Coordinates of N, CA and C in Angstrom, one line a residue:
M574 N 23.2 12.5 -15.3 CA 22.2 13.2 -14.5 C 20.9 12.8 -15.0
A575 N 20.6 12.8 -16.2 CA 19.3 12.4 -16.8 C 18.9 11.0 -16.4
G576 N 19.9 10.1 -16.4 CA 19.6 8.7 -15.9 C 19.2 8.6 -14.5
A577 N 19.8 9.5 -13.7 CA 19.5 9.4 -12.3 C 18.1 10.0 -12.1
Q578 N 17.7 11.0 -12.7 CA 16.3 11.5 -12.6 C 15.3 10.5 -13.1
L579 N 15.7 9.8 -14.2 CA 14.9 8.7 -14.8 C 14.6 7.6 -13.7
H580 N 15.6 7.3 -13.0 CA 15.4 6.3 -11.9 C 14.5 6.8 -10.8
G581 N 14.7 8.0 -10.4 CA 14.0 8.6 -9.4 C 12.5 8.7 -9.8
Y582 N 12.2 9.2 -11.0 CA 10.8 9.2 -11.4 C 10.2 7.8 -11.6
S583 N 11.0 6.9 -12.1 CA 10.6 5.5 -12.2 C 10.2 4.9 -10.8
G584 N 10.9 5.3 -9.8 CA 10.6 4.8 -8.4 C 9.2 5.5 -8.0
A585 N 9.0 6.7 -8.2 CA 7.8 7.3 -7.9 C 6.6 6.8 -8.6
V586 N 6.7 6.5 -9.9 CA 5.7 6.0 -10.7 C 5.4 4.5 -10.3
S587 N 6.4 3.8 -10.1 CA 6.2 2.3 -9.8 C 5.5 2.2 -8.4
C588 N 5.9 3.1 -7.5 CA 5.2 3.1 -6.2 C 3.8 3.4 -6.3
L589 N 3.4 4.4 -7.1 CA 2.0 4.9 -7.2 C 1.2 3.8 -8.0
I590 N 1.8 3.3 -9.0 CA 1.0 2.3 -9.9 C 0.8 1.0 -9.0
L591 N 1.9 0.5 -8.4 CA 1.7 -0.8 -7.6 C 0.7 -0.6 -6.5
S592 N 0.8 0.5 -5.8 CA -0.1 0.8 -4.7 C -1.5 0.9 -5.1
C593 N -1.7 1.6 -6.2 CA -3.2 1.7 -6.7 C -3.7 0.4 -7.2
L594 N -2.8 -0.4 -7.9 CA -3.2 -1.8 -8.3 C -3.7 -2.7 -7.0
G595 N -2.8 -2.6 -6.0 CA -3.2 -3.4 -4.8 C -4.4 -2.9 -4.2
A596 N -4.6 -1.5 -4.1 CA -5.8 -1.0 -3.5 C -7.0 -1.4 -4.3
A597 N -6.9 -1.3 -5.6 CA -8.1 -1.6 -6.5 C -8.5 -3.0 -6.4
Y598 N -7.5 -3.9 -6.4 CA -7.8 -5.4 -6.3 C -8.4 -5.6 -4.9
G599 N -7.8 -5.1 -3.9 CA -8.3 -5.3 -2.5 C -9.7 -4.8 -2.3
T600 N -10.0 -3.6 -2.9 CA -11.3 -3.1 -2.8 C -12.4 -3.9 -3.6
A601 N -12.0 -4.3 -4.8 CA -12.9 -5.1 -5.6 C -13.2 -6.5 -4.9
Q602 N -12.1 -7.1 -4.4 CA -12.3 -8.4 -3.8 C -13.1 -8.3 -2.6
A603 N -12.8 -7.3 -1.7 CA -13.5 -7.2 -0.5 C -15.0 -6.7 -0.8
G604 N -15.2 -5.9 -1.7 CA -16.5 -5.4 -2.1 C -17.4 -6.5 -2.6
L605 N -16.7 -7.4 -3.3 CA -17.5 -8.6 -3.8 C -18.0 -9.5 -2.7
G606 N -17.2 -9.6 -1.6 CA -17.6 -10.4 -0.5 C -18.7 -9.6 0.3
L607 N -18.6 -8.3 0.3 CA -19.6 -7.5 1.0 C -20.9 -7.5 0.3
C608 N -20.9 -7.5 -1.1 CA -22.2 -7.6 -1.8 C -22.8 -9.0 -1.6
R609 N -22.0 -10.0 -1.7 CA -22.6 -11.4 -1.5 C -23.2 -11.5 -0.1
A610 N -22.5 -11.1 0.9 CA -23.0 -11.2 2.3 C -24.2 -10.3 2.5
G611 N -24.2 -9.0 1.9 CA -25.2 -8.1 2.1 C -26.5 -8.6 1.5
C612 N -26.4 -9.3 0.4 CA -27.6 -9.9 -0.2 C -28.3 -10.9 0.7
A613 N -27.5 -11.6 1.4 CA -28.1 -12.7 2.3 C -28.5 -12.0 3.6
D614 N -27.8 -11.1 4.2 CA -28.2 -10.5 5.5 C -27.6 -9.1 5.4
S615 N -28.5 -8.1 5.5 CA -28.1 -6.7 5.4 C -27.4 -6.2 6.6
S616 N -27.5 -6.9 7.8 CA -26.9 -6.4 9.0 C -25.3 -6.6 8.9
V617 N -24.9 -7.4 8.0 CA -23.4 -7.7 7.8 C -22.7 -6.6 7.1
T618 N -23.5 -5.7 6.5 CA -23.0 -4.6 5.6 C -22.0 -3.7 6.3
I619 N -22.3 -3.2 7.5 CA -21.4 -2.4 8.2 C -20.1 -3.0 8.5
K620 N -20.2 -4.3 9.0 CA -19.0 -5.0 9.3 C -18.1 -5.3 8.1
G621 N -18.9 -5.5 7.0 CA -18.1 -5.9 5.7 C -17.5 -4.7 5.0
I622 N -17.7 -3.5 5.5 CA -17.2 -2.3 4.9 C -15.8 -2.0 5.3
I623 N -15.3 -2.6 6.5 CA -14.1 -2.4 7.0 C -12.9 -2.9 6.1
P624 N -13.0 -4.0 5.5 CA -11.9 -4.4 4.6 C -11.9 -3.5 3.3
V625 N -13.0 -3.1 2.9 CA -13.1 -2.2 1.7 C -12.3 -0.9 2.0
A626 N -12.6 -0.3 3.1 CA -11.9 0.9 3.6 C -10.4 0.7 3.7
M627 N -10.1 -0.5 4.3 CA -8.6 -0.7 4.6 C -7.9 -0.9 3.3
A628 N -8.5 -1.5 2.3 CA -7.8 -1.7 1.0 C -7.6 -0.4 0.3
G629 N -8.4 0.6 0.4 CA -8.2 1.9 -0.2 C -7.1 2.7 0.4
V630 N -6.6 2.4 1.6 CA -5.5 3.0 2.2 C -4.2 2.8 1.5
R631 N -4.2 1.7 0.8 CA -2.9 1.3 0.1 C -2.5 2.4 -0.9
A632 N -3.5 2.9 -1.6 CA -3.2 3.9 -2.6 C -2.7 5.2 -1.9
I633 N -3.2 5.5 -0.8 CA -2.8 6.7 -0.1 C -1.4 6.6 0.4
Y634 N -0.9 5.4 0.9 CA 0.5 5.2 1.2 C 1.4 5.4 0.1
G635 N 1.0 4.8 -1.1 CA 1.7 5.0 -2.3 C 1.9 6.4 -2.8
L636 N 0.7 7.2 -2.6 CA 0.8 8.6 -3.0 C 1.7 9.4 -2.2
V637 N 1.7 9.1 -0.9 CA 2.5 9.8 0.1 C 4.0 9.6 -0.2
L638 N 4.5 8.4 -0.5 CA 5.8 8.2 -0.8 C 6.2 8.7 -2.2
S639 N 5.3 8.6 -3.1 CA 5.6 9.2 -4.5 C 5.8 10.7 -4.4
I640 N 5.0 11.4 -3.5 CA 5.2 12.8 -3.4 C 6.5 13.1 -2.7
I641 N 6.9 12.3 -1.8 CA 8.2 12.5 -1.1 C 9.4 12.4 -2.1
I642 N 9.3 11.3 -3.0 CA 10.3 11.1 -3.9 C 10.3 12.2 -5.0
L643 N 9.1 12.6 -5.5 CA 9.1 13.6 -6.5 C 9.6 14.9 -6.0
S644 N 9.3 15.2 -4.7 CA 9.8 16.5 -4.2 C 11.3 16.6 -4.0
A645 N 12.0 15.4 -4.0 CA 13.5 15.3 -3.8 C 14.2 15.4 -5.1
I646 N 13.6 15.2 -6.3 CA 14.2 15.2 -7.5 C 14.5 16.6 -7.9
R647 N 15.8 17.0 -7.9 CA 16.2 18.3 -8.3 C 17.1 18.3 -9.5
G648 N 17.5 19.4 -9.9 CA 18.3 19.5 -11.1 C 19.7 18.9 -11.0
R649 N 20.7 19.7 -10.9 CA 22.1 19.2 -11.0 C 22.6 18.4 -9.8
D650 N 22.1 18.6 -8.7 CA 22.7 17.9 -7.6 C 22.0 16.5 -7.3
Y651 N 21.3 16.1 -8.2 CA 20.6 14.7 -8.1 C 21.5 13.7 -8.7
S652 N 22.1 12.8 -7.9 CA 23.1 11.8 -8.3 C 22.5 10.5 -8.7
E653 N 23.4 9.6 -9.2 CA 23.0 8.3 -9.4 C 22.5 7.6 -8.2
Y654 N 23.2 7.9 -7.1 CA 22.9 7.3 -5.8 C 21.4 7.7 -5.4
N655 N 21.1 8.9 -5.6 CA 19.8 9.3 -5.3 C 18.7 8.6 -6.1
G656 N 19.0 8.5 -7.5 CA 18.1 7.9 -8.4 C 17.8 6.5 -7.9
F657 N 18.9 5.7 -7.7 CA 18.7 4.3 -7.3 C 18.1 4.2 -5.9
A658 N 18.4 5.1 -5.0 CA 17.7 5.0 -3.7 C 16.3 5.3 -3.8
H659 N 15.9 6.2 -4.6 CA 14.4 6.5 -4.8 C 13.7 5.4 -5.7
L660 N 14.5 4.8 -6.6 CA 13.9 3.7 -7.3 C 13.6 2.5 -6.3
S661 N 14.6 2.2 -5.5 CA 14.4 1.1 -4.6 C 13.3 1.4 -3.6
A662 N 13.3 2.7 -3.1 CA 12.2 3.1 -2.2 C 10.8 2.9 -2.8
G663 N 10.6 3.3 -4.1 CA 9.4 3.2 -4.7 C 9.0 1.8 -5.0
V664 N 9.9 1.0 -5.4 CA 9.6 -0.4 -5.7 C 9.2 -1.2 -4.5
S665 N 10.1 -1.0 -3.4 CA 9.8 -1.7 -2.2 C 8.4 -1.4 -1.6
C666 N 8.2 -0.1 -1.6 CA 6.9 0.3 -1.0 C 5.7 -0.1 -1.9
G667 N 5.9 0.1 -3.2 CA 4.8 -0.4 -4.1 C 4.5 -1.9 -4.1
V668 N 5.5 -2.6 -4.0 CA 5.3 -4.1 -4.0 C 4.6 -4.5 -2.6
A669 N 5.0 -3.9 -1.6 CA 4.4 -4.2 -0.2 C 2.9 -3.7 -0.3
Q670 N 2.6 -2.6 -0.9 CA 1.2 -2.2 -1.0 C 0.4 -3.1 -1.8
F671 N 1.0 -3.6 -2.9 CA 0.3 -4.4 -3.9 C 0.0 -5.8 -3.2
V672 N 0.9 -6.4 -2.6 CA 0.8 -7.7 -1.9 C -0.2 -7.5 -0.7
S673 N -0.1 -6.4 0.0 CA -1.0 -6.2 1.2 C -2.4 -6.0 0.7
G674 N -2.6 -5.3 -0.5 CA -4.0 -5.1 -1.0 C -4.6 -6.4 -1.4
I675 N -3.8 -7.3 -2.1 CA -4.3 -8.7 -2.3 C -4.7 -9.4 -1.1
T676 N -3.8 -9.3 -0.1 CA -4.1 -9.9 1.1 C -5.4 -9.4 1.8
V677 N -5.6 -8.1 1.9 CA -6.8 -7.6 2.4 C -8.1 -8.0 1.6
G678 N -7.9 -8.0 0.3 CA -9.0 -8.4 -0.5 C -9.5 -9.9 -0.2
V679 N -8.5 -10.7 -0.2 CA -8.9 -12.1 0.0 C -9.4 -12.3 1.5
I680 N -8.7 -11.8 2.4 CA -9.2 -11.9 3.8 C -10.6 -11.2 3.9
G681 N -10.7 -10.0 3.3 CA -12.0 -9.3 3.5 C -13.2 -10.1 2.9
E682 N -13.0 -10.7 1.7 CA -14.1 -11.5 1.1 C -14.4 -12.6 1.9
S683 N -13.4 -13.5 2.3 CA -13.7 -14.6 3.0 C -14.2 -14.4 4.5
S684 N -13.7 -13.3 5.1 CA -14.1 -13.1 6.5 C -15.5 -12.5 6.5
T685 N -15.9 -11.8 5.5 CA -17.3 -11.3 5.4 C -18.2 -12.5 5.2
Q686 N -17.9 -13.5 4.5 CA -18.7 -14.7 4.3 C -18.7 -15.5 5.6
A687 N -17.6 -15.5 6.3 CA -17.5 -16.2 7.5 C -18.4 -15.5 8.6
I688 N -18.3 -14.2 8.7 CA -19.2 -13.4 9.6 C -20.6 -13.6 9.4
L689 N -21.0 -13.8 8.1 CA -22.3 -14.1 7.8 C -22.8 -15.4 8.4
S690 N -21.9 -16.4 8.4 CA -22.3 -17.7 9.0 C -22.2 -17.7 10.5
R691 N -21.2 -17.1 11.0 CA -21.0 -17.1 12.5 C -20.4 -15.7 12.9
G692 N -21.3 -14.9 13.5 CA -21.0 -13.5 13.8 C -19.9 -13.3 14.9
T693 N -19.5 -14.4 15.6 CA -18.5 -14.3 16.6 C -17.1 -14.2 16.0
L694 N -17.0 -14.5 14.7 CA -15.7 -14.3 14.0 C -15.3 -12.9 13.6
F695 N -16.1 -12.0 14.0 CA -15.8 -10.6 13.6 C -14.4 -10.1 14.1
S696 N -14.3 -10.3 15.4 CA -13.0 -9.8 16.1 C -11.8 -10.5 15.5
S697 N -11.9 -11.8 15.3 CA -10.8 -12.5 14.7 C -10.5 -12.0 13.3
S698 N -11.5 -11.7 12.5 CA -11.3 -11.1 11.2 C -10.6 -9.8 11.1
V699 N -11.1 -8.9 12.1 CA -10.4 -7.6 12.2 C -9.0 -7.7 12.6
L700 N -8.7 -8.7 13.5 CA -7.2 -8.9 13.9 C -6.4 -9.3 12.7
I701 N -6.9 -10.2 11.9 CA -6.2 -10.7 10.7 C -6.0 -9.5 9.8
L702 N -7.0 -8.7 9.6 CA -6.9 -7.5 8.7 C -5.9 -6.6 9.2
I703 N -5.7 -6.4 10.6 CA -4.7 -5.5 11.1 C -3.3 -6.1 10.8
F704 N -3.1 -7.3 10.9 CA -1.9 -7.9 10.5 C -1.5 -7.7 9.1
S705 N -2.4 -7.8 8.2 CA -2.2 -7.5 6.8 C -1.9 -6.0 6.5
E706 N -2.5 -5.1 7.4 CA -2.2 -3.7 7.3 C -0.8 -3.4 7.8
A707 N -0.2 -4.2 8.6 CA 1.1 -4.1 9.0 C 2.1 -4.3 7.9
L708 N 1.8 -5.2 7.0 CA 2.6 -5.4 5.8 C 2.8 -4.1 5.0
A709 N 1.6 -3.4 4.8 CA 1.7 -2.1 4.1 C 2.5 -1.1 4.8
L710 N 2.3 -1.0 6.2 CA 3.1 0.0 7.0 C 4.6 -0.3 6.9
Y711 N 5.0 -1.6 6.9 CA 6.4 -1.9 6.8 C 6.9 -1.4 5.5
G712 N 6.2 -1.7 4.4 CA 6.7 -1.3 3.2 C 6.8 0.3 3.1
L713 N 5.8 1.0 3.6 CA 5.9 2.4 3.6 C 7.0 3.0 4.4
I714 N 7.3 2.4 5.6 CA 8.3 2.9 6.5 C 9.7 2.6 5.9
C715 N 9.9 1.4 5.3 CA 11.1 1.2 4.7 C 11.4 2.0 3.4
G716 N 10.3 2.2 2.7 CA 10.4 3.1 1.6 C 10.8 4.6 2.0
M717 N 10.1 5.0 3.1 CA 10.5 6.4 3.6 C 11.9 6.5 4.0
I718 N 12.4 5.5 4.7 CA 13.8 5.5 5.2 C 14.8 5.5 3.9
M719 N 14.5 4.7 2.9 CA 15.3 4.7 1.7 C 15.3 6.1 1.0
A720 N 14.0 6.6 0.9 CA 13.9 7.9 0.2 C 14.6 9.0 1.0
Q721 N 14.6 9.0 2.3 CA 15.3 9.9 3.1 C 16.8 9.8 3.0
Q722 N 17.3 8.6 2.9 CA 18.6 8.3 2.8 C 19.2 8.9 1.5
G723 N 18.4 8.7 0.5 CA 18.8 9.3 -0.8 C 18.9 10.8 -0.8
Q724 N 18.0 11.5 -0.1 CA 18.0 12.9 0.0 C 19.2 13.4 0.9
R725 N 19.5 12.6 1.9 CA 20.7 13.0 2.8 C 22.0 13.0 2.1
N726 N 22.2 12.1 1.2 CA 23.4 12.0 0.5 C 23.5 12.9 -0.7
S727 N 22.5 13.8 -0.9 CA 22.6 14.6 -2.2 C 23.4 15.9 -1.9
S728 N 23.6 16.3 -0.6 CA 24.3 17.5 -0.3 C 25.7 17.3 0.1

């Protein structure tokens, strides 16, 4: 039983840590592009803040799933199946958030620089950012399904 709970807690922790790492990297990378473009032309600043905000959402996704996992860890009726299901949910969601955060950071920096050169690229840049947001949502949805599956089989 203690091993099962360890796996469940490991899933929650890995989800939160990987999500926050992805959000931090994405925010830093996109913020760097925002600062560079803002120094050249201050009118790009509002358009460049979009990837910075989108990168921070990764940490919220990880926090939501971590809370779901932590709320499901109970005493005696928590099995090995539950532990592994929650570990899998946390790792899959966390990795998806991490990779998506890197994607948003790289796209955010380069698109802000591109918008500085050619303002008509703004809508294309937002579309690419939305596709990278979908990666994060896929990871969150799969993680929630796995976490709920672990809770269903506990009774």
